[in-house]
């Protein structure tokens, strides 16, 4: 009997845990597109009725409901068990049921570097544009958000300023906050106020007022300003110390669209791809696009690995990050006079004083169970404070520096060939990051010197002569969901950007750093995204009636060409090139696209008429076929041809351009492709006689059978002889057989039952993060 019980007990425990997991209620999003309730019922009452039918009572439904979306699209967020999710996902009118994924968050020299010192449109036009930010909140008292001389918000504005001890003004005209998990860390403010710094930084990068004398502890001192300093800001706080939840993101989109924003800036995303109708940013930005609002979002910080780009929906603008012509170098000088350069935003001044130098591996904390290898990496608790005290420590990898402080060290020299190349961090101690090759020199000096010493100098801003180049961490293509759509779309400065900061947020990578700053220098595609958001707002100010696709096209076709010799992955790293806001005001031609174009695209992604009618709320949405097809006819400003291994190069693309330049104009095409690829454009000349006139052309690509071929790229450019050059990259590359409709494990999942014929959006698990 005892033996039998010993076998049964683990099984009973496992069964109990499974049962508990199945009955545990977690927040899920029930997405219902734009199909409105029939009759006089409000969306909220319909949502309550649906929940009551599943949960058994209106009282249970009231306790379960977290959000009722209804201002801009239909749906709700509620606490549901797995069984309840299954039932709801089969209900008529439900597009998808999505777990409440937690996403990740993905300055002044940058605008001058791009040749955009100050916009030429003027304050009145800029002031008509509202940029909505989905982020960590904002510090409203920052000088970057003062409203001196600004007029009242535009009459169209319907937003609110919600939060205790929080005040908006004519610059910061709206602020809301969302927390579906009802969880707050001790550092979180239950208001739009920013305790992380990220949202304050992104919003001031895009639209901050000019602040003289801004710096990070004296580094990068100068005038800080956003790209459109007279545009209005609306903050939608969806991110907290633990991340950003999908339910909150959709609630923010629902409000932002109805409030009347013009551009939405989203510096966050997933570390791995989701189908379009399971991705809260893709869903929210689709409804924003329907309402004339362009979403600018970050590509992610998972580079340089292929297929790592996030935010892949074709109706959004996906932004990579590149360097600017300034880098922060903190030199370490050894006792023998050898000076080695490392990257670090080091503001600590040791006044040239030298300190004893020790390798972490020679200061092992044996009492904590460490060994030489562990201590060499300076892992937490691995260092012997008796040996480290008042010394500079050499570590074999990147660390935060906090453990050096705990062990009473003076400073740290870190070695990492990835983090010592093109971007810098700030630390809570004197620090620098050198290459692995230079680490060998430092260790040899320690080994051959009786009393080795060193000092670390204050960082200096050196000119980066190889800029602009896409930074190593910036996520790369190909597009993992739709290989025929080139992603990222564009690149913008995202390295060592100085912008406003929350004074209660840590000013370095150590979350325990208690120092306070009003401006900070950080890097990420989170920093490049607001640059492009500002550029989009600038174009919107100059052309208020342009569609999101037209604004996106203008930015992409006028982008500054990046040097392909610096980038082995070519357009998979930088898309169309680096944004050029002033040129984007006058693109000459634009590739426009409407909701109907994107519906046709989604049909070829496997979605059916029933599903798309729910998404759009219109019976006019029709799929003639749900058989997966290539996206070659979507009117996109770039061309991507994904060729299965062992197949010939063969693709025909249809495009339509709209004249937004001179009334009477003639454009002639020029093409470039590698010698092995044949490209023809028909017709090769386009003649326009009025503004708004549209012309259609085809691009044909042919070539031999290819296999294991890295990306090959060229371009087609339309020129009118009067300064307009409309350039579109063309890329050809190999994919594995069966990948022509995306990576099988992510974009196209299994079909649901007859009640829902589109791609399955129901996953039981999934955690996302901030960029």
XYZ file of C-alpha atoms in Angstrom:
771
model
C 0.000 0.000 0.000
C 2.801 2.408 0.870
C 4.372 1.788 -2.535
C 1.067 2.446 -4.269
C 0.579 5.688 -2.347
C 4.082 6.816 -3.230
C 3.166 6.410 -6.891
C -0.288 7.995 -6.628
C 0.623 11.046 -4.530
C 2.738 12.808 -7.197
C 0.011 12.139 -9.757
C -2.690 13.533 -7.457
C -0.602 16.620 -6.716
C 0.030 17.150 -10.423
C -3.672 16.760 -11.203
C -4.530 19.232 -8.434
C -2.059 21.784 -9.807
C -3.454 21.401 -13.333
C -6.976 21.875 -11.996
C -5.925 24.978 -10.060
C -4.218 26.392 -13.141
C -7.303 25.731 -15.275
C -9.657 27.431 -12.799
C -7.345 30.346 -11.968
C -8.666 33.557 -13.474
C -6.194 35.722 -15.367
C -6.736 38.878 -17.386
C -7.524 38.213 -21.060
C -8.562 40.503 -23.912
C -11.716 39.632 -25.835
C -11.239 41.463 -29.143
C -14.414 42.061 -31.220
C -13.181 44.400 -33.955
C -15.458 47.315 -34.808
C -18.731 45.424 -35.045
C -21.090 47.388 -32.789
C -23.917 45.881 -30.688
C -27.283 45.728 -32.427
C -30.128 47.886 -31.202
C -29.764 50.467 -28.437
C -27.376 48.400 -26.340
C -24.077 50.016 -25.386
C -20.817 48.086 -25.805
C -20.424 47.959 -22.016
C -23.858 46.390 -21.453
C -23.179 43.851 -24.209
C -19.857 42.947 -22.610
C -21.551 42.469 -19.224
C -24.190 40.221 -20.797
C -21.574 38.098 -22.562
C -19.620 37.666 -19.339
C -22.752 36.962 -17.289
C -23.708 34.218 -19.744
C -20.306 32.590 -19.275
C -19.844 33.223 -15.540
C -23.440 32.632 -14.456
C -24.366 36.020 -12.964
C -24.101 39.753 -13.505
C -22.397 40.074 -10.120
C -19.623 37.716 -11.260
C -19.390 39.588 -14.562
C -18.984 42.891 -12.732
C -16.128 41.483 -10.646
C -14.454 39.934 -13.696
C -14.578 42.945 -16.060
C -11.389 45.036 -16.168
C -11.943 47.264 -19.240
C -14.794 47.774 -21.644
C -13.419 49.021 -24.964
C -15.966 50.990 -26.971
C -14.789 54.479 -27.826
C -12.802 53.469 -30.936
C -13.296 49.703 -31.315
C -15.216 46.898 -29.611
C -13.972 44.475 -26.988
C -13.224 44.074 -23.331
C -10.657 42.791 -20.850
C -11.723 40.454 -18.082
C -10.386 37.939 -15.564
C -11.071 34.507 -17.040
C -10.192 30.883 -16.438
C -8.957 28.651 -19.260
C -12.410 27.074 -19.580
C -14.076 30.496 -19.767
C -11.579 31.585 -22.407
C -12.447 28.540 -24.512
C -16.170 29.327 -24.281
C -15.744 33.002 -25.140
C -13.421 32.282 -28.062
C -16.224 30.240 -29.685
C -18.884 32.947 -29.263
C -20.278 34.723 -32.280
C -18.738 38.155 -32.805
C -15.426 37.343 -31.069
C -12.349 37.826 -33.263
C -9.765 36.626 -30.771
C -9.167 36.016 -27.088
C -5.685 37.151 -26.138
C -3.725 36.583 -22.903
C -2.675 39.766 -21.149
C 0.898 39.592 -22.424
C 3.455 41.805 -20.708
C 5.481 43.756 -23.286
C 8.852 45.474 -22.904
C 9.886 49.048 -23.371
C 12.106 48.710 -26.361
C 18.610 63.319 -27.758
C 19.996 66.685 -28.583
C 22.781 66.363 -30.924
C 20.682 63.896 -32.937
C 18.457 66.481 -34.647
C 21.446 68.571 -35.751
C 23.180 65.414 -36.968
C 20.271 64.763 -39.336
C 20.358 68.354 -40.601
C 17.081 69.217 -38.895
C 18.188 71.998 -36.572
C 14.741 73.585 -36.490
C 11.628 72.969 -38.532
C 10.473 75.616 -40.984
C 6.729 75.254 -40.524
C 6.450 77.441 -37.417
C 4.654 77.152 -34.093
C 1.027 77.566 -35.251
C 1.136 74.595 -37.641
C 3.125 72.397 -35.261
C 0.732 73.320 -32.461
C -2.177 71.752 -34.342
C -0.575 68.303 -34.059
C -1.021 66.051 -31.015
C 1.385 63.144 -30.427
C 0.065 60.410 -28.168
C 2.664 58.338 -26.285
C 2.018 54.869 -24.895
C 4.765 54.659 -22.302
C 5.761 54.807 -18.614
C 4.164 58.184 -17.996
C 5.681 61.643 -17.870
C 7.188 64.101 -15.373
C 4.936 67.139 -15.986
C 7.129 69.628 -14.103
C 10.100 69.069 -16.420
C 11.275 72.214 -18.217
C 10.894 70.271 -21.460
C 7.122 70.432 -21.038
C 6.656 74.086 -20.145
C 3.916 75.827 -22.134
C 5.242 79.358 -22.186
C 3.835 81.207 -25.209
C 1.681 78.288 -26.337
C -1.953 78.753 -27.282
C -4.868 76.664 -26.044
C -5.101 73.047 -27.311
C -6.700 72.491 -30.726
C -10.509 72.602 -30.735
C -10.621 68.946 -31.873
C -9.055 67.760 -28.620
C -11.322 65.614 -26.408
C -8.732 64.181 -24.027
C -8.484 64.432 -20.262
C -5.858 64.860 -17.575
C -6.503 62.160 -14.973
C -4.371 61.614 -11.897
C -3.763 62.801 -8.349
C -1.146 65.547 -7.882
C -0.769 65.798 -11.635
C -1.398 68.886 -13.750
C -1.499 69.338 -17.524
C -0.982 72.555 -19.464
C -1.039 73.830 -23.052
C 1.973 71.638 -23.880
C 1.049 68.450 -22.051
C -2.653 68.510 -22.900
C -3.715 65.036 -21.812
C -2.649 62.224 -19.487
C -4.279 58.920 -18.525
C -3.067 55.760 -16.798
C -3.974 52.072 -16.974
C -3.140 49.086 -14.757
C -5.223 46.020 -15.555
C -3.238 43.786 -13.207
C -3.862 46.167 -10.292
C -0.271 45.610 -9.235
C 2.019 48.451 -8.139
C 5.653 48.237 -7.137
C 6.783 50.478 -4.299
C 8.361 52.750 -6.932
C 5.216 53.067 -9.084
C 2.934 56.101 -8.978
C -0.788 55.263 -9.445
C -1.095 58.210 -11.813
C 0.381 59.330 -15.163
C 3.519 60.424 -13.290
C 6.690 58.696 -14.500
C 8.883 56.793 -12.028
C 10.867 54.932 -14.725
C 12.144 57.865 -16.835
C 11.448 56.175 -20.167
C 8.222 58.033 -21.063
C 9.649 61.400 -20.046
C 12.660 60.702 -22.262
C 10.718 59.587 -25.360
C 8.140 62.381 -25.227
C 10.764 65.101 -24.784
C 12.844 63.596 -27.618
C 9.896 63.986 -29.961
C 8.259 67.183 -28.778
C 10.141 68.698 -25.824
C 10.538 72.483 -25.607
C 14.048 73.863 -25.921
C 15.986 73.812 -22.630
C 19.345 75.577 -22.459
C 22.199 74.105 -20.454
C 20.818 70.575 -20.326
C 23.354 67.845 -19.503
C 23.927 64.569 -17.712
C 26.175 65.536 -14.788
C 27.920 67.986 -17.123
C 28.225 65.576 -20.064
C 26.687 66.456 -23.475
C 25.886 69.946 -22.245
C 23.871 72.088 -24.634
C 20.342 72.974 -25.699
C 17.949 70.017 -25.465
C 14.833 70.051 -27.641
C 12.446 67.768 -29.417
C 11.990 67.529 -33.164
C 8.625 69.345 -33.071
C 8.907 71.480 -29.915
C 5.566 73.189 -30.509
C 3.519 70.022 -30.986
C 1.206 68.906 -28.172
C 1.814 65.852 -25.993
C -0.740 63.376 -24.630
C 0.599 60.639 -22.353
C -1.080 57.251 -21.943
C 0.719 55.417 -19.152
C 0.608 51.682 -19.914
C 4.038 50.629 -18.637
C 5.104 50.031 -15.067
C 8.156 48.686 -13.289
C 7.235 45.161 -14.427
C 6.365 45.965 -18.062
C 3.398 46.881 -20.237
C 0.239 44.767 -20.414
C -1.699 44.079 -23.601
C -5.046 44.981 -22.001
C -3.699 48.394 -20.969
C -2.225 49.016 -24.419
C -5.575 48.384 -26.098
C -7.386 50.553 -23.528
C -4.930 53.358 -24.288
C -5.445 52.993 -28.036
C -9.222 53.055 -27.504
C -8.896 56.376 -25.665
C -6.149 57.951 -27.787
C -8.095 57.477 -31.022
C -11.247 58.978 -29.521
C -9.313 61.790 -27.799
C -8.079 63.091 -31.155
C -4.342 62.409 -31.327
C -2.669 62.707 -34.754
C 0.369 60.458 -34.291
C 0.841 57.600 -31.819
C 4.359 56.807 -30.600
C 4.916 53.312 -29.193
C 8.430 52.526 -27.944
C 7.634 49.017 -26.775
C 6.902 45.571 -28.143
C 7.328 41.824 -27.938
C 10.539 39.827 -28.038
C 8.890 37.382 -30.418
C 6.239 37.733 -33.143
C 2.501 37.262 -32.788
C -0.200 37.009 -35.457
C -1.589 40.420 -36.332
C -4.900 39.909 -34.546
C -3.230 38.654 -31.380
C -0.794 41.558 -31.220
C -2.259 44.474 -29.206
C -0.110 47.027 -31.042
C -1.107 45.660 -34.455
C -4.780 45.684 -33.431
C -4.698 49.159 -31.897
C -2.685 50.655 -34.731
C -5.080 49.151 -37.310
C -7.992 51.032 -35.762
C -5.818 54.122 -35.458
C -5.011 53.857 -39.185
C -8.750 53.648 -39.951
C -9.107 56.972 -38.140
C -6.244 58.681 -39.955
C -3.621 58.173 -37.233
C -0.145 56.780 -37.972
C 1.566 54.623 -35.341
C 5.347 54.910 -35.145
C 6.890 52.019 -33.236
C 10.288 50.640 -32.294
C 11.822 47.654 -34.084
C 13.182 46.108 -30.872
C 16.535 45.633 -29.185
C 17.195 41.980 -30.073
C 19.786 42.572 -32.791
C 21.918 41.803 -34.573
C 20.076 38.503 -34.944
C 17.979 37.864 -38.077
C 14.168 37.654 -37.858
C 14.326 39.569 -34.563
C 12.354 42.651 -35.693
C 9.064 43.242 -33.865
C 6.018 45.397 -34.684
C 5.755 44.052 -38.230
C 2.253 45.169 -39.256
C 2.385 46.983 -42.631
C 0.089 49.799 -41.416
C 2.677 50.871 -38.824
C 6.066 52.554 -39.234
C 8.777 50.314 -37.754
C 11.962 52.104 -36.700
C 15.521 50.793 -36.325
C 18.227 52.661 -34.384
C 21.467 54.155 -35.684
C 24.420 56.016 -34.224
C 25.079 59.746 -34.399
C 28.445 61.457 -34.805
C 29.140 61.513 -31.060
C 30.218 58.720 -28.760
C 31.165 58.771 -25.096
C 34.655 57.467 -24.422
C 36.031 56.898 -20.916
C 39.724 56.026 -20.962
C 41.479 53.805 -18.446
C 45.118 54.683 -17.795
C 47.314 51.948 -16.335
C 50.219 52.583 -13.983
C 52.675 51.919 -16.829
C 51.167 54.801 -18.803
C 49.175 52.680 -21.269
C 45.861 54.383 -22.072
C 42.988 52.237 -23.335
C 39.728 53.613 -24.680
C 36.373 52.206 -23.640
C 32.764 53.265 -24.008
C 31.011 54.621 -20.932
C 28.974 57.645 -19.930
C 31.261 58.083 -16.929
C 30.666 61.298 -15.005
C 32.793 60.386 -11.970
C 36.039 62.355 -11.676
C 38.873 60.554 -9.884
C 41.045 63.649 -10.450
C 43.738 61.498 -12.019
C 44.292 59.604 -8.770
C 45.519 56.054 -9.328
C 44.169 53.149 -7.298
C 45.318 49.559 -6.865
C 44.072 47.350 -9.694
C 42.845 43.775 -9.224
C 41.264 41.151 -11.464
C 37.974 39.840 -10.071
C 39.289 36.276 -10.344
C 41.973 37.138 -7.770
C 39.356 38.315 -5.259
C 37.242 35.186 -4.830
C 34.591 35.121 -2.104
C 35.174 31.488 -1.145
C 32.802 31.789 1.824
C 29.953 32.428 -0.624
C 30.858 29.383 -2.701
C 32.452 31.343 -5.554
C 35.448 30.223 -7.581
C 37.989 31.999 -9.783
C 35.838 31.821 -12.918
C 32.710 33.156 -11.212
C 34.630 35.945 -9.468
C 36.338 36.852 -12.750
C 32.900 37.719 -14.103
C 32.197 39.749 -10.930
C 28.873 38.004 -10.448
C 26.765 39.205 -7.481
C 28.263 38.129 -4.177
C 31.303 36.534 -5.829
C 33.860 39.177 -4.796
C 35.872 39.239 -1.569
C 35.375 42.734 -0.138
C 38.601 42.485 1.887
C 40.581 42.219 -1.353
C 38.444 44.598 -3.449
C 38.218 47.489 -0.980
C 39.625 50.775 -2.386
C 40.602 49.061 -5.643
C 39.597 49.232 -9.291
C 38.340 45.820 -10.420
C 38.771 44.196 -13.832
C 35.684 42.142 -14.743
C 35.405 39.693 -17.637
C 31.908 40.807 -18.675
C 29.376 43.623 -18.379
C 28.044 44.219 -14.860
C 25.937 47.013 -13.357
C 28.734 48.142 -11.059
C 26.562 47.866 -7.960
C 28.378 44.781 -6.706
C 31.679 46.635 -6.923
C 30.178 49.274 -4.650
C 28.876 46.622 -2.248
C 32.367 45.134 -2.074
C 33.768 48.640 -1.352
C 35.568 48.906 -4.675
C 36.437 52.271 -6.256
C 35.725 51.566 -9.919
C 35.338 48.876 -12.539
C 36.878 48.042 -15.917
C 34.608 45.687 -17.845
C 35.479 43.747 -20.970
C 32.886 42.903 -23.583
C 33.474 43.118 -27.312
C 29.725 43.454 -27.997
C 29.083 46.332 -25.581
C 32.338 48.139 -26.328
C 31.649 48.792 -30.010
C 28.906 51.323 -30.666
C 26.913 52.405 -27.590
C 27.540 53.264 -23.965
C 25.910 52.860 -20.558
C 26.082 54.945 -17.409
C 27.068 53.271 -14.140
C 26.862 54.064 -10.408
C 30.681 53.968 -10.107
C 33.650 55.117 -12.188
C 33.535 52.635 -15.053
C 34.392 51.889 -18.646
C 33.840 48.983 -21.054
C 36.835 47.867 -23.103
C 37.236 45.208 -25.777
C 38.246 41.649 -24.993
C 41.554 42.298 -26.753
C 42.321 45.210 -24.417
C 41.290 43.086 -21.440
C 44.233 40.799 -22.252
C 46.564 43.817 -22.064
C 45.174 44.849 -18.673
C 45.399 41.316 -17.277
C 48.973 40.929 -18.559
C 49.862 44.205 -16.824
C 48.324 42.911 -13.571
C 50.213 39.622 -13.857
C 53.584 41.220 -14.592
C 53.463 44.106 -12.108
C 54.066 43.857 -8.380
C 51.675 46.677 -7.468
C 49.412 47.349 -10.471
C 47.462 50.599 -10.467
C 45.015 52.394 -12.742
C 42.660 55.334 -13.009
C 39.481 55.903 -15.014
C 38.972 59.272 -16.679
C 35.756 61.244 -17.049
C 34.000 60.448 -20.325
C 34.505 62.727 -23.285
C 32.294 63.196 -26.312
C 34.385 62.036 -29.282
C 33.387 62.474 -32.900
C 32.191 59.208 -34.418
C 33.494 59.408 -37.968
C 31.719 56.225 -39.118
C 28.220 57.454 -38.205
C 25.543 56.897 -39.196
C 25.481 53.136 -38.829
C 22.797 50.867 -37.411
C 23.690 49.956 -33.837
C 24.385 46.336 -32.960
C 21.364 45.891 -30.654
C 18.814 47.143 -33.204
C 16.546 44.256 -34.260
C 16.945 42.978 -37.800
C 14.757 41.586 -40.554
C 13.629 39.605 -42.404
C 10.009 40.088 -41.398
C 9.095 36.931 -39.433
C 5.361 37.226 -40.121
C 5.115 38.452 -43.716
C 8.414 37.986 -45.607
C 7.093 40.028 -48.586
C 6.982 43.184 -46.423
C 10.408 44.643 -45.689
C 10.921 45.471 -42.018
C 12.237 47.592 -40.403
C 10.872 50.442 -42.511
C 13.371 53.121 -41.610
C 16.093 54.061 -39.128
C 16.669 57.058 -36.853
C 19.137 58.112 -34.140
C 18.832 55.899 -31.082
C 22.290 55.844 -29.497
C 23.477 58.011 -26.587
C 20.450 60.318 -26.758
C 20.161 63.121 -24.181
C 16.589 63.987 -23.177
C 14.453 64.784 -20.131
C 14.239 62.279 -17.269
C 12.164 61.619 -14.198
C 14.136 62.884 -11.159
C 12.989 59.874 -9.107
C 14.147 57.294 -11.663
C 17.640 55.750 -11.392
C 20.096 57.660 -13.621
C 22.205 54.580 -14.452
C 21.704 50.894 -15.260
C 21.731 50.127 -11.520
C 18.116 50.298 -10.297
C 19.422 51.013 -6.783
C 21.230 54.174 -7.908
C 19.638 56.945 -5.805
C 21.167 59.930 -7.586
C 18.724 62.319 -9.258
C 18.941 63.940 -12.696
C 16.619 65.988 -14.892
C 18.211 64.750 -18.126
C 19.687 61.375 -18.997
C 21.642 59.757 -21.841
C 20.298 56.374 -22.937
C 20.136 54.178 -26.045
C 17.568 51.909 -27.685
C 15.067 51.676 -30.504
C 12.842 53.295 -27.869
C 14.924 56.410 -28.530
C 14.840 56.171 -32.338
C 11.061 55.707 -32.411
C 10.220 59.202 -31.031
C 12.573 60.752 -33.582
C 10.424 59.242 -36.308
C 7.222 60.121 -34.430
C 8.380 63.730 -34.481
C 9.210 63.538 -38.184
C 5.751 62.100 -38.863
C 4.166 64.880 -36.802
C 6.154 67.423 -38.802
C 4.835 66.045 -42.091
C 1.325 65.900 -40.613
C 1.591 69.567 -39.629
C 2.526 70.493 -43.191
C -0.069 68.182 -44.781
C -2.929 67.737 -42.285
C -5.102 65.856 -44.777
C -2.547 63.207 -45.733
C -3.298 59.612 -44.805
C -1.057 57.594 -42.457
C 0.237 55.651 -45.474
C 1.079 58.873 -47.342
C 3.036 60.235 -44.351
C 4.844 56.935 -43.977
C 5.648 56.832 -47.703
C 7.003 60.402 -47.636
C 9.367 59.528 -44.785
C 10.561 56.309 -46.411
C 11.059 57.465 -50.015
C 13.021 60.585 -49.001
C 15.215 58.870 -46.398
C 18.970 59.410 -46.453
C 20.661 56.381 -48.018
C 22.751 54.364 -45.576
C 26.203 53.050 -46.490
C 25.771 49.352 -47.395
C 29.488 48.698 -46.802
C 28.922 49.117 -43.059
C 26.007 46.690 -42.868
C 26.236 43.046 -43.901
C 22.475 42.691 -43.534
C 21.787 45.785 -45.680
C 18.106 46.838 -45.660
C 17.290 44.229 -43.008
C 19.085 46.575 -40.630
C 18.059 50.040 -41.881
C 15.044 49.663 -44.180
C 14.728 52.649 -46.525
C 17.441 54.650 -44.736
C 17.695 57.379 -42.095
C 14.792 59.800 -41.717
C 15.113 63.236 -43.338
C 12.164 65.270 -41.977
C 12.647 68.356 -44.136
C 12.827 66.362 -47.370
C 9.775 64.337 -46.333
C 7.636 67.486 -46.543
C 8.071 67.471 -50.317
C 8.281 63.855 -51.508
C 6.878 64.470 -55.008
C 5.049 61.121 -55.127
C 3.557 58.945 -52.390
C 2.514 55.313 -52.179
C -0.929 55.667 -50.609
C -2.901 52.830 -49.039
C -6.373 52.636 -47.535
C -8.170 50.305 -45.161
C -9.384 48.330 -48.199
C -5.770 47.719 -49.257
C -4.900 46.323 -45.845
C -8.050 44.177 -45.813
C -6.961 42.657 -49.119
C -3.547 42.069 -47.553
C -5.120 40.327 -44.530
C -7.195 38.114 -46.836
C -3.928 36.823 -48.276
C -2.668 36.254 -44.741
C -5.472 33.712 -44.255
C -8.179 35.800 -42.570
C -11.699 35.351 -43.933
C -14.667 37.602 -44.696
C -16.491 36.855 -41.430
C -13.488 37.738 -39.311
C -12.581 40.857 -41.271
C -16.147 42.174 -41.148
C -15.981 41.935 -37.387
C -12.617 43.722 -37.367
C -13.750 46.550 -39.653
C -17.401 46.733 -38.608
C -18.389 46.860 -42.282
C -20.128 44.345 -44.522
C -18.158 45.767 -47.445
C -15.060 43.884 -46.286
C -14.899 40.817 -48.510
C -12.251 38.168 -49.135
C -12.604 36.540 -52.534
C -10.211 33.862 -51.337
C -8.660 32.902 -48.009
C -5.930 30.884 -49.662
C -2.616 32.348 -48.452
C -1.016 34.509 -51.116
C 1.978 36.743 -51.642
C 1.766 40.400 -50.581
C 3.277 41.734 -53.799
C 0.299 43.964 -54.644
C 0.090 45.835 -51.326
C 0.930 49.441 -52.203
C 4.054 49.519 -50.059
C 6.999 51.937 -50.537
C 9.529 49.066 -50.634
C 9.836 45.772 -52.524
C 10.791 42.440 -50.939
C 11.053 39.118 -52.763
C 11.513 36.068 -50.538
C 12.637 33.095 -52.647
C 12.499 29.517 -51.365
C 15.809 27.667 -51.495
C 16.270 26.040 -54.894
C 13.703 28.204 -56.690
C 14.297 30.830 -59.404
C 14.037 34.557 -58.772
C 10.582 35.509 -60.030
C 8.152 38.151 -58.814
C 5.762 40.743 -60.221
C 4.797 43.728 -58.070
C 2.035 46.266 -58.740
C 2.278 49.781 -57.327
C 0.338 53.044 -57.624
C 1.850 56.455 -56.889
C -0.031 59.676 -56.233
C 1.311 63.045 -57.355
C 1.773 65.455 -54.425
C 4.483 67.576 -56.101
C 4.180 69.838 -59.124
C 0.897 69.807 -61.040
C 2.588 69.175 -64.372
C 5.458 66.753 -63.942
C 7.114 63.823 -65.639
C 8.988 61.174 -63.691
C 11.526 58.820 -65.225
C 12.604 55.648 -63.490
C 16.161 54.507 -62.834
C 16.958 51.079 -61.432
C 19.833 49.256 -59.831
C 20.090 45.587 -58.887
C 22.974 43.111 -58.581
C 24.011 41.673 -61.937
C 22.309 38.327 -61.329
C 18.861 39.901 -60.949
C 16.949 41.311 -63.902
C 14.573 44.190 -63.099
C 12.118 45.923 -65.402
C 9.648 48.707 -64.630
C 6.663 49.291 -66.898
C 5.955 52.001 -67.831
C 9.326 53.630 -67.285
C 7.919 57.165 -67.570
C 4.997 58.597 -65.587
C 3.400 61.901 -66.632
C 1.074 63.852 -64.336
C -1.134 66.844 -65.124
C -2.585 67.614 -61.690
C -2.086 67.192 -57.960
C -3.685 64.009 -56.676
C -3.442 62.173 -59.987
C -2.506 58.488 -59.667
C -0.417 56.294 -61.961
C 0.143 52.545 -61.753
C 3.285 50.637 -62.713
C 4.640 47.115 -62.390
C 8.039 45.888 -61.277
C 9.245 42.510 -62.555
C 12.144 40.662 -60.987
C 13.717 37.631 -62.649
C 16.861 35.641 -62.087
C 18.428 32.190 -61.816
C 17.758 29.486 -59.274
C 19.275 30.513 -55.943
C 19.876 28.737 -52.643
C 21.397 29.930 -49.364
C 21.669 33.429 -50.845
C 22.060 36.286 -48.351
C 20.155 39.465 -48.981
C 20.784 41.180 -52.334
C 19.503 44.709 -52.706
C 19.053 47.531 -55.147
C 16.504 50.275 -55.705
C 14.126 51.916 -58.109
C 14.021 55.711 -58.139
C 11.543 58.025 -59.854
C 13.038 61.443 -60.758
C 11.278 64.498 -62.177
C 14.369 66.622 -62.864
C 13.120 69.297 -60.438
C 14.599 67.920 -57.220
C 12.147 65.136 -56.476
C 13.719 61.689 -56.128
C 11.321 58.992 -54.958
C 13.478 56.015 -53.950
C 12.282 52.529 -53.020
C 14.647 49.735 -51.935
C 14.314 46.346 -53.631
C 15.540 43.252 -51.784
C 15.841 39.617 -52.843
C 16.763 36.866 -50.391
C 16.415 33.158 -49.685
C 14.079 31.548 -47.182
C 13.601 27.945 -46.160
C 10.914 25.990 -48.021
C 7.504 26.645 -46.474
C 8.489 30.033 -45.066
C 6.994 32.159 -47.858
C 4.054 33.018 -45.576
C 6.164 33.557 -42.472
C 7.905 31.407 -39.890
C 5.521 28.476 -39.279
C 5.858 28.649 -35.487
C 4.557 32.202 -35.181
C 2.435 33.940 -37.801
C -0.011 31.432 -39.226
C -1.402 29.123 -36.564
C -4.093 26.497 -36.907
C -7.616 27.302 -38.073
C -10.385 27.414 -35.490
C -13.757 25.650 -35.614
C -16.532 26.622 -38.049
C -17.641 29.519 -35.839
C -14.302 31.174 -36.407
C -12.594 30.408 -39.686
C -9.624 32.767 -39.462
C -6.204 32.032 -37.940
C -6.321 30.903 -34.334
C -5.471 33.713 -31.912
C -5.865 31.769 -28.687
C -2.690 30.914 -26.810
C -2.725 29.904 -23.173
C 0.662 31.374 -22.323
C 3.024 34.098 -23.406
C 5.117 36.791 -21.789
C 6.323 39.862 -23.659
C 8.541 42.751 -22.632
C 9.587 46.416 -23.042
C 12.114 47.662 -25.713
